[in-house]
Amino acid sequence: MTYCVGLLLDAGMVFASDSRTNAGIDQVSSFRKMKIFERPDDRVVVILSSGNLSITQNAISILEQRVRKPELGPTIWDATSMFDVASMLGECLRDVRRRDATFLQESNVDAGASFIFGGQIKGEPPRLFLVYSEGNFIEATRETPYFQIGETKYGKPVIDRIIKLETGLMDAAKCVLVSFDSTMRSNVSVGPPIDLLVYERDTLRAGLLRHITAEDPYFRMIHTQWGEGLRRVFGELPNPYWQDTPQ
Amino acid sequence: MTYCVGLLLDAGMVFASDSRTNAGIDQVSSFRKMKIFERPDDRVVVILSSGNLSITQNAISILEQRVRKPELGPTIWDATSMFDVASMLGECLRDVRRRDATFLQESNVDAGASFIFGGQIKGEPPRLFLVYSEGNFIEATRETPYFQIGETKYGKPVIDRIIKLETGLMDAAKCVLVSFDSTMRSNVSVGPPIDLLVYERDTLRAGLLRHITAEDPYFRMIHTQWGEGLRRVFGELPNPYWQDTPQ
């Protein structure tokens, strides 16, 4: 499994991904699921991957190799809009699935794959997309300024409660780590290290980038204090009023 | 969708179920998913249902009607163990699916159904079971003293953090309501009223039984104070230490 989150806030963007992949529970390993394309002062483009690892890796490789075929048109390095790059990524995903999906299906292997894709290209505001397995995609709007892929449910309530458009970037990074902590507590197939990127709007530089292991003191502190805090809040809630008034 | 929880604690048991059913988003209605069989001082048996409503209702009706066919052996009213009743319920579910599943599949309707099933029969300790769609079942052990069915993920983290075997019944009821609040906040297809039953070990009576609407003052208080409490705990967590130390 996998867990990835991308946020699009007034102040910038936050991206995070776990690193655990497994092909059966006896074959667990660690792969980065965050890919960053950065040319300072021009563009920062981030791709987070979920699903079949061969499919997502191949799609991104094809996207990268496109620079060798100028006849195909703009590449990730000279596209003038994030929308155009999202289309390219969707096409690359379709290419790989066209080539591999039937063979995978013959062995009952899921060829599903999806991406959170976002960043900023000079001349545009920051933008965030979700690219589906079929290569189609949607863009985040102000009403729902985030996307999740993979094991999304355990970590969603805290994001829904905390994240607003005006949330500051460090608060948002903190919230994302709480969301990862809840997810990893409930699903062992999501695991550290966590790749975290905090992008400040209009800087056109990757900004804060951290590879957070299970031993990271800040992440451990979050884990402990969040759990203790929840238990404290729970303890402060009064017991049911209607204790002595059966219906 | 549906959300149901059953807990088996040292002090007794807690059962809860939501009431929302939907056949497409334009056909939403309210049905109780908790069925109670009680004969004071002899047995209290509770069934919580998830999945296709016609399948779960029919399976329970067949279980009830079995009393008219004494040649089939013990019924829910004279079985001497919860294990035997769990087997009966599994058989009834298989009967209904055998009769209906093919027809449902022809219309691409999911015939899946599962039950949380528990209670106490005189002479036994309280017991809790999970009956799967296929009619097979498992029993809760001291390591994991609860079962959930339906939309289980949003409400699982708080149960994992709070519930222990020694948790008191009113604390457990409170925790279950927090779990429902988180679930209903994230999935509109789980909705009130919530049926809640608190069973005190060895009393062999249904005990506290509440039908909790969205306007219930205690449930509203839980909703507000839990949300505020989480935001307060979040606010108290320090921001990332490594803010000024990009990797």
Coordinates of C-alpha atoms in Angstrom, one line a residue:
Chain A
M1 CA 0.0 0.0 0.0
T2 CA 0.9 3.7 -0.1
Y3 CA -0.1 6.9 1.4
C4 CA 0.5 10.3 -0.4
V5 CA -0.9 13.7 0.3
G6 CA -0.7 17.0 -1.6
L7 CA -2.0 20.3 -0.3
L8 CA -2.6 23.6 -2.2
L9 CA -2.8 26.5 0.2
D10 CA -2.7 30.3 -0.1
A11 CA 0.9 30.2 1.2
G12 CA 2.2 27.4 -1.0
M13 CA 2.1 23.6 -1.2
V14 CA 3.0 20.6 0.9
F15 CA 3.7 17.2 -0.5
A16 CA 4.3 14.0 1.4
S17 CA 4.7 10.3 0.6
D18 CA 5.5 7.1 2.5
S19 CA 8.1 4.6 1.2
R20 CA 6.7 1.2 1.7
T21 CA 6.0 -1.1 -1.2
N22 CA 5.0 -4.7 -1.0
A23 CA 4.4 -7.5 -3.4
G24 CA 2.8 -9.9 -1.0
I25 CA 3.5 -9.5 2.7
D26 CA 6.7 -11.4 2.4
Q27 CA 8.3 -9.0 0.0
V28 CA 8.3 -5.6 1.6
S29 CA 10.8 -2.9 0.5
S30 CA 11.4 0.8 0.5
F31 CA 11.1 3.0 -2.6
R32 CA 10.7 6.7 -2.8
K33 CA 7.4 7.7 -4.2
M34 CA 8.2 11.4 -4.6
K35 CA 9.8 12.6 -7.8
I36 CA 10.9 16.3 -8.0
F37 CA 11.7 18.2 -11.2
E38 CA 13.2 21.6 -10.2
R39 CA 14.8 24.3 -12.3
P40 CA 15.3 27.2 -9.8
D41 CA 13.5 30.4 -10.6
D42 CA 11.6 28.6 -13.4
R43 CA 9.7 25.6 -12.2
V44 CA 9.2 23.1 -9.4
V45 CA 7.1 20.1 -10.3
V46 CA 6.4 17.2 -7.9
I47 CA 4.9 13.8 -8.6
L48 CA 3.7 11.4 -5.9
S49 CA 2.9 7.9 -7.0
S50 CA 0.5 5.2 -5.8
G51 CA -0.3 1.8 -7.2
N52 CA 1.7 -0.7 -9.2
L53 CA 5.3 0.3 -8.9
S54 CA 6.4 -0.9 -12.3
I55 CA 3.6 1.1 -13.9
T56 CA 4.2 4.4 -12.0
Q57 CA 8.0 4.2 -12.4
N58 CA 7.8 3.5 -16.1
A59 CA 5.3 6.3 -16.7
I60 CA 7.6 8.8 -15.0
S61 CA 10.6 7.4 -17.0
I62 CA 8.7 7.9 -20.2
L63 CA 7.9 11.4 -19.2
E64 CA 11.6 12.1 -18.5
Q65 CA 12.8 10.4 -21.8
R66 CA 10.4 12.6 -23.8
V67 CA 13.1 15.3 -23.8
R68 CA 15.0 13.1 -26.2
K69 CA 12.2 13.3 -28.7
P70 CA 11.6 17.0 -29.5
E71 CA 9.3 16.1 -32.3
L72 CA 6.7 15.1 -29.7
G73 CA 6.4 18.7 -28.6
P74 CA 7.0 20.4 -25.2
T75 CA 8.5 18.4 -22.4
I76 CA 8.2 18.8 -18.6
W77 CA 11.1 21.3 -18.8
D78 CA 9.6 23.6 -21.4
A79 CA 5.8 23.2 -21.0
T80 CA 4.3 26.6 -20.1
S81 CA 1.5 25.3 -17.9
M82 CA 1.0 22.6 -15.2
F83 CA -2.1 21.6 -17.1
D84 CA 0.0 20.6 -20.1
V85 CA 2.3 18.6 -17.9
A86 CA -0.6 16.8 -16.3
S87 CA -1.8 15.8 -19.7
M88 CA 1.6 14.5 -20.6
L89 CA 1.8 12.5 -17.4
G90 CA -1.7 11.0 -18.2
E91 CA -0.5 10.1 -21.7
C92 CA 2.7 8.4 -20.4
L93 CA 0.6 6.4 -17.9
R94 CA -1.8 5.3 -20.7
D95 CA 1.3 4.3 -22.8
V96 CA 2.6 2.0 -20.1
R97 CA -0.7 0.5 -19.3
R98 CA -1.4 -0.1 -23.0
R99 CA 1.9 -2.0 -23.1
D100 CA 1.7 -3.9 -19.8
A101 CA -1.8 -4.1 -18.4
T102 CA -3.0 -7.2 -20.3
F103 CA 0.1 -9.2 -19.2
L104 CA -0.5 -8.2 -15.6
Q105 CA -4.1 -9.1 -15.8
E106 CA -3.2 -12.5 -17.0
S107 CA -1.4 -13.0 -13.7
N108 CA -4.2 -11.3 -11.8
V109 CA -1.8 -8.4 -10.9
D110 CA -3.5 -5.1 -10.4
A111 CA -2.2 -2.6 -13.0
G112 CA -3.9 0.4 -11.2
A113 CA -1.8 3.5 -10.6
S114 CA -2.5 7.1 -9.8
F115 CA -0.5 10.3 -9.2
I116 CA -0.8 13.4 -7.2
F117 CA 0.9 16.0 -9.4
G118 CA 1.6 19.6 -8.5
G119 CA 3.9 22.6 -8.4
Q120 CA 4.4 25.9 -10.1
I121 CA 5.7 27.0 -13.5
K122 CA 6.8 30.6 -13.8
G123 CA 3.9 32.8 -15.0
E124 CA 1.3 30.6 -13.4
P125 CA 0.0 30.2 -9.8
P126 CA 0.8 26.9 -8.0
R127 CA -1.6 24.1 -9.2
L128 CA -2.4 20.7 -7.9
F129 CA -3.8 17.7 -9.9
L130 CA -4.9 14.1 -9.3
V131 CA -4.2 11.8 -12.3
Y132 CA -6.3 8.7 -12.3
S133 CA -5.4 5.2 -13.5
E134 CA -7.1 5.8 -16.8
G135 CA -4.9 8.9 -17.5
N136 CA -7.7 11.4 -17.0
F137 CA -7.2 14.0 -14.2
I138 CA -8.8 16.6 -12.1
E139 CA -7.5 19.8 -10.5
A140 CA -7.9 20.9 -6.9
T141 CA -10.2 23.9 -6.3
R142 CA -10.5 26.3 -3.3
E143 CA -13.3 24.2 -1.9
T144 CA -11.1 21.1 -1.4
P145 CA -7.5 22.2 -1.5
Y146 CA -6.0 18.7 -1.1
F147 CA -5.7 15.3 -2.7
Q148 CA -4.8 11.9 -1.1
I149 CA -4.0 8.6 -2.8
G150 CA -3.4 5.1 -1.5
E151 CA -4.6 4.3 2.0
T152 CA -6.5 7.6 2.4
K153 CA -9.1 7.0 5.1
Y154 CA -7.3 6.8 8.4
G155 CA -5.5 10.1 7.8
K156 CA -8.4 12.0 6.4
P157 CA -10.3 13.2 9.5
V158 CA -7.4 15.3 10.9
I159 CA -6.8 17.0 7.5
D160 CA -10.6 17.7 7.2
R161 CA -10.6 19.3 10.7
I162 CA -7.4 21.3 10.4
I163 CA -6.6 22.3 6.9
K164 CA -8.0 25.6 5.5
L165 CA -6.8 27.6 2.6
E166 CA -5.2 30.1 5.0
T167 CA -3.4 27.4 7.1
G168 CA 0.3 28.3 7.4
L169 CA 2.9 26.0 5.7
M170 CA 4.5 24.7 8.9
D171 CA 1.1 24.1 10.5
A172 CA 0.2 22.2 7.3
A173 CA 3.4 20.2 7.4
K174 CA 2.6 19.3 11.0
C175 CA -0.9 18.2 10.1
V176 CA 0.3 16.1 7.3
L177 CA 2.7 14.3 9.7
V178 CA -0.2 13.7 12.2
S179 CA -2.2 12.3 9.3
F180 CA 0.7 9.9 8.4
D181 CA 1.1 8.9 12.0
S182 CA -2.6 7.9 12.2
T183 CA -2.3 6.0 8.9
M184 CA 0.8 4.1 9.9
R185 CA -0.7 3.2 13.2
S186 CA -3.7 1.5 11.5
N187 CA -2.1 0.1 8.3
V188 CA 1.3 -1.6 8.5
S189 CA 1.6 -1.5 4.7
V190 CA 2.2 2.3 5.0
G191 CA 5.6 2.9 6.4
P192 CA 8.5 5.3 6.9
P193 CA 10.6 7.0 5.8
I194 CA 8.3 9.8 4.8
D195 CA 9.4 12.2 2.1
L196 CA 8.1 15.7 2.8
L197 CA 8.4 18.8 0.6
V198 CA 7.2 22.3 1.6
Y199 CA 7.0 24.7 -1.2
E200 CA 6.5 28.4 -0.6
R201 CA 4.4 30.1 -3.2
D202 CA 6.2 32.0 -6.0
T203 CA 9.7 31.0 -4.8
L204 CA 10.1 28.6 -7.7
R205 CA 12.5 26.6 -5.5
A206 CA 11.9 23.2 -3.8
G207 CA 12.2 24.7 -0.4
L208 CA 12.2 22.5 2.7
L209 CA 12.7 18.9 1.7
R210 CA 13.0 16.2 4.4
H211 CA 13.4 12.5 4.4
I212 CA 11.8 11.6 7.8
T213 CA 12.7 8.2 9.3
A214 CA 10.9 6.5 12.1
E215 CA 13.7 7.7 14.4
D216 CA 13.2 11.4 13.5
P217 CA 12.9 13.2 16.9
Y218 CA 10.2 15.5 15.7
F219 CA 8.1 12.7 14.2
R220 CA 8.5 10.7 17.3
M221 CA 7.4 13.7 19.4
I222 CA 4.3 14.1 17.2
H223 CA 3.5 10.4 17.6
T224 CA 3.7 10.5 21.4
Q225 CA 2.1 13.9 22.1
W226 CA -0.8 13.5 19.6
G227 CA -1.7 10.1 21.1
E228 CA -1.5 11.5 24.7
G229 CA -3.4 14.6 23.7
L230 CA -6.3 12.5 22.1
R231 CA -6.5 10.4 25.3
R232 CA -6.6 13.6 27.4
V233 CA -9.4 15.2 25.3
F234 CA -11.3 11.9 25.5
G235 CA -10.9 11.8 29.3
E236 CA -12.2 15.3 29.5
L237 CA -15.5 14.5 27.7
P238 CA -18.2 13.8 30.2
N239 CA -19.7 10.3 30.3
P240 CA -23.1 9.8 28.7
Y241 CA -25.7 12.0 30.5
W242 CA -28.5 9.5 29.9
Q243 CA -26.7 6.9 32.0
D244 CA -29.6 6.6 34.5
T245 CA -32.4 7.1 32.1
P246 CA -32.8 4.0 29.9
Q247 CA -35.1 4.6 27.0
Chain B
M1 CA -23.2 2.2 3.6
T2 CA -23.3 1.3 7.2
Y3 CA -21.2 1.5 10.3
C4 CA -21.5 -1.0 13.2
V5 CA -19.3 -1.7 16.2
G6 CA -19.3 -4.4 18.8
L7 CA -17.0 -4.4 21.9
L8 CA -16.4 -7.3 24.3
L9 CA -14.8 -5.9 27.5
D10 CA -14.3 -7.3 31.0
A11 CA -17.2 -5.3 32.3
G12 CA -19.6 -6.3 29.5
M13 CA -20.4 -5.4 25.9
V14 CA -21.3 -2.3 23.8
F15 CA -23.1 -2.5 20.5
A16 CA -23.8 0.4 18.1
S17 CA -25.2 0.7 14.6
D18 CA -26.1 3.6 12.3
S19 CA -29.5 3.7 10.5
R20 CA -28.8 4.9 7.0
T21 CA -29.3 2.7 3.9
N22 CA -29.1 3.8 0.4
A23 CA -29.8 2.2 -3.0
G24 CA -28.2 4.8 -5.1
I25 CA -27.7 8.3 -3.7
D26 CA -31.2 9.3 -4.6
Q27 CA -32.8 6.6 -2.5
V28 CA -31.7 7.1 1.1
S29 CA -33.7 5.9 4.0
S30 CA -33.5 4.9 7.6
F31 CA -33.6 1.3 8.9
R32 CA -32.6 -0.1 12.2
K33 CA -29.6 -2.4 11.8
M34 CA -29.7 -3.7 15.4
K35 CA -31.8 -6.7 16.3
I36 CA -32.1 -7.7 19.9
F37 CA -33.3 -11.1 21.3
E38 CA -33.8 -10.9 25.0
R39 CA -35.3 -13.2 27.6
P40 CA -34.5 -11.7 31.0
D41 CA -32.3 -13.8 33.3
D42 CA -31.7 -16.3 30.4
R43 CA -30.1 -14.6 27.3
V44 CA -29.4 -11.4 25.5
V45 CA -28.4 -11.8 21.9
V46 CA -27.6 -8.8 19.6
I47 CA -27.2 -8.8 15.8
L48 CA -25.8 -5.8 13.9
S49 CA -26.1 -6.0 10.1
S50 CA -24.1 -4.6 7.2
G51 CA -24.4 -5.0 3.4
N52 CA -27.4 -5.8 1.2
L53 CA -30.5 -5.0 3.3
S54 CA -32.8 -7.6 1.7
I55 CA -30.1 -10.3 2.4
T56 CA -29.5 -9.3 6.0
Q57 CA -33.2 -8.8 6.8
N58 CA -34.1 -12.2 5.2
A59 CA -31.4 -14.0 7.0
I60 CA -32.6 -12.7 10.4
S61 CA -36.2 -13.5 9.5
I62 CA -35.3 -17.1 8.7
L63 CA -33.4 -17.3 12.0
E64 CA -36.6 -16.1 13.8
Q65 CA -38.9 -18.4 11.8
R66 CA -36.8 -21.4 12.7
V67 CA -38.8 -21.6 16.0
R68 CA -41.7 -22.9 13.9
K69 CA -39.7 -25.9 12.7
P70 CA -38.6 -27.7 15.9
E71 CA -37.5 -30.6 13.7
L72 CA -34.5 -28.5 12.7
G73 CA -33.1 -28.6 16.2
P74 CA -32.3 -25.8 18.7
T75 CA -33.4 -22.2 18.0
I76 CA -32.0 -18.9 19.0
W77 CA -34.3 -19.2 22.1
D78 CA -33.1 -22.6 23.4
A79 CA -29.5 -22.9 22.0
T80 CA -27.1 -23.4 24.9
S81 CA -24.2 -21.6 23.4
M82 CA -23.5 -18.4 21.4
F83 CA -21.3 -20.5 19.2
D84 CA -24.3 -22.6 18.1
V85 CA -26.4 -19.5 17.4
A86 CA -23.5 -18.0 15.3
S87 CA -23.5 -21.2 13.2
M88 CA -27.3 -20.9 12.8
L89 CA -27.0 -17.3 11.6
G90 CA -24.3 -18.3 9.2
E91 CA -26.5 -21.0 7.8
C92 CA -29.5 -18.6 7.4
L93 CA -27.3 -16.2 5.6
R94 CA -26.1 -19.0 3.2
D95 CA -29.8 -20.0 2.6
V96 CA -30.7 -16.5 1.5
R97 CA -27.7 -16.0 -0.6
R98 CA -28.2 -19.4 -2.2
R99 CA -31.8 -18.3 -3.1
D100 CA -31.1 -14.7 -4.2
A101 CA -27.4 -14.0 -5.0
T102 CA -27.6 -15.2 -8.7
F103 CA -30.5 -12.9 -9.4
L104 CA -28.8 -9.9 -7.8
Q105 CA -25.6 -10.6 -9.7
E106 CA -27.5 -10.6 -12.9
S107 CA -28.4 -6.9 -12.1
N108 CA -24.9 -6.2 -10.8
V109 CA -26.2 -5.8 -7.3
D110 CA -23.8 -6.7 -4.5
A111 CA -25.2 -9.5 -2.4
G112 CA -22.5 -9.1 0.2
A113 CA -23.7 -9.0 3.8
S114 CA -22.0 -9.5 7.2
F115 CA -23.0 -9.5 10.9
I116 CA -21.6 -8.6 14.2
F117 CA -23.2 -11.0 16.6
G118 CA -22.8 -11.2 20.3
G119 CA -24.3 -11.4 23.8
Q120 CA -24.6 -13.8 26.6
I121 CA -26.5 -17.1 27.2
K122 CA -26.9 -18.2 30.8
G123 CA -24.0 -20.6 31.7
E124 CA -21.5 -19.0 29.3
P125 CA -19.5 -15.8 29.5
P126 CA -20.4 -13.0 27.0
R127 CA -19.1 -13.8 23.5
L128 CA -18.7 -11.7 20.3
F129 CA -18.5 -13.0 16.7
L130 CA -18.1 -11.6 13.2
V131 CA -20.1 -13.5 10.6
Y132 CA -18.8 -13.1 7.0
S133 CA -20.7 -13.0 3.8
E134 CA -19.9 -16.6 3.1
G135 CA -21.5 -17.7 6.4
N136 CA -18.2 -18.5 8.1
F137 CA -17.3 -16.7 11.3
I138 CA -14.7 -15.7 13.8
E139 CA -14.8 -14.9 17.5
A140 CA -13.2 -12.0 19.3
T141 CA -10.3 -12.8 21.5
R142 CA -8.7 -10.8 24.3
E143 CA -6.1 -9.4 21.9
T144 CA -8.6 -7.6 19.8
P145 CA -11.8 -7.2 21.8
Y146 CA -13.9 -5.5 19.1
F147 CA -15.3 -5.9 15.6
Q148 CA -16.4 -3.3 13.1
I149 CA -18.4 -3.8 9.9
G150 CA -19.3 -1.4 7.0
E151 CA -17.3 1.9 6.8
T152 CA -14.8 0.9 9.4
K153 CA -11.7 3.0 8.7
Y154 CA -12.5 6.6 9.8
G155 CA -13.7 5.5 13.2
K156 CA -11.0 2.9 13.9
P157 CA -8.0 5.0 15.2
V158 CA -9.9 6.3 18.2
I159 CA -11.0 2.8 19.2
D160 CA -7.5 1.5 18.8
R161 CA -6.2 4.3 21.0
I162 CA -8.8 4.1 23.8
I163 CA -10.3 0.7 24.1
K164 CA -8.7 -1.8 26.4
L165 CA -10.2 -4.9 28.0
E166 CA -10.5 -3.0 31.3
T167 CA -12.2 0.1 29.8
G168 CA -15.4 0.9 31.7
L169 CA -18.7 0.5 29.9
M170 CA -19.6 4.2 29.9
D171 CA -16.2 5.2 28.7
A172 CA -16.5 2.5 26.0
A173 CA -20.0 3.9 25.0
K174 CA -18.5 7.4 24.8
C175 CA -15.6 6.1 22.7
V176 CA -18.0 4.4 20.3
L177 CA -19.9 7.6 19.9
V178 CA -16.7 9.5 19.1
S179 CA -15.9 6.8 16.5
F180 CA -19.4 7.3 15.0
D181 CA -18.9 11.1 14.9
S182 CA -15.6 10.7 13.0
T183 CA -17.2 8.3 10.6
M184 CA -20.3 10.4 9.9
R185 CA -18.1 13.5 9.4
S186 CA -16.2 11.8 6.6
N187 CA -18.8 9.5 5.0
V188 CA -22.3 10.9 4.4
S189 CA -23.7 7.4 3.7
V190 CA -23.3 6.7 7.4
G191 CA -26.0 8.6 9.4
P192 CA -28.1 8.9 12.5
P193 CA -30.0 7.8 14.4
I194 CA -27.5 5.6 16.2
D195 CA -28.8 2.6 18.1
L196 CA -26.6 2.0 21.2
L197 CA -26.8 -0.9 23.6
V198 CA -24.7 -1.3 26.7
Y199 CA -24.8 -4.7 28.2
E200 CA -23.4 -5.3 31.7
R201 CA -21.8 -8.7 32.1
D202 CA -23.8 -11.5 33.8
T203 CA -27.0 -9.3 34.1
L204 CA -28.7 -11.2 31.3
R205 CA -30.8 -8.1 30.5
A206 CA -30.5 -5.7 27.7
G207 CA -29.5 -2.8 30.0
L208 CA -29.0 0.7 28.6
L209 CA -30.6 1.0 25.1
R210 CA -30.7 4.3 23.4
H211 CA -31.9 5.5 20.0
I212 CA -29.6 8.6 19.5
T213 CA -30.8 11.2 16.9
A214 CA -28.6 13.9 15.4
E215 CA -30.3 16.3 17.9
D216 CA -29.4 14.3 21.0
P217 CA -27.8 16.8 23.4
Y218 CA -25.1 14.4 24.5
F219 CA -24.1 13.4 21.0
R220 CA -24.0 17.1 19.9
M221 CA -21.8 17.9 22.8
I222 CA -19.4 15.0 21.9
H223 CA -19.3 16.3 18.3
T224 CA -18.4 19.8 19.4
Q225 CA -16.0 19.2 22.2
W226 CA -14.1 16.4 20.4
G227 CA -13.5 18.6 17.4
E228 CA -12.5 21.6 19.6
G229 CA -10.3 19.3 21.7
L230 CA -8.5 17.9 18.6
R231 CA -7.8 21.4 17.3
R232 CA -6.5 22.4 20.7
V233 CA -4.1 19.4 20.9
F234 CA -3.0 20.1 17.4
G235 CA -2.3 23.7 18.3
E236 CA -0.2 22.7 21.3
L237 CA 2.1 20.5 19.1
P238 CA 5.3 22.4 18.3
N239 CA 5.9 23.2 14.7
P240 CA 8.6 21.2 12.9
Y241 CA 12.0 21.7 14.6
W242 CA 13.9 21.3 11.4
Q243 CA 12.2 24.4 9.9
D244 CA 15.5 26.2 9.4
T245 CA 17.6 23.2 8.6
P246 CA 16.7 22.0 5.1
Q247 CA 18.3 18.6 4.4

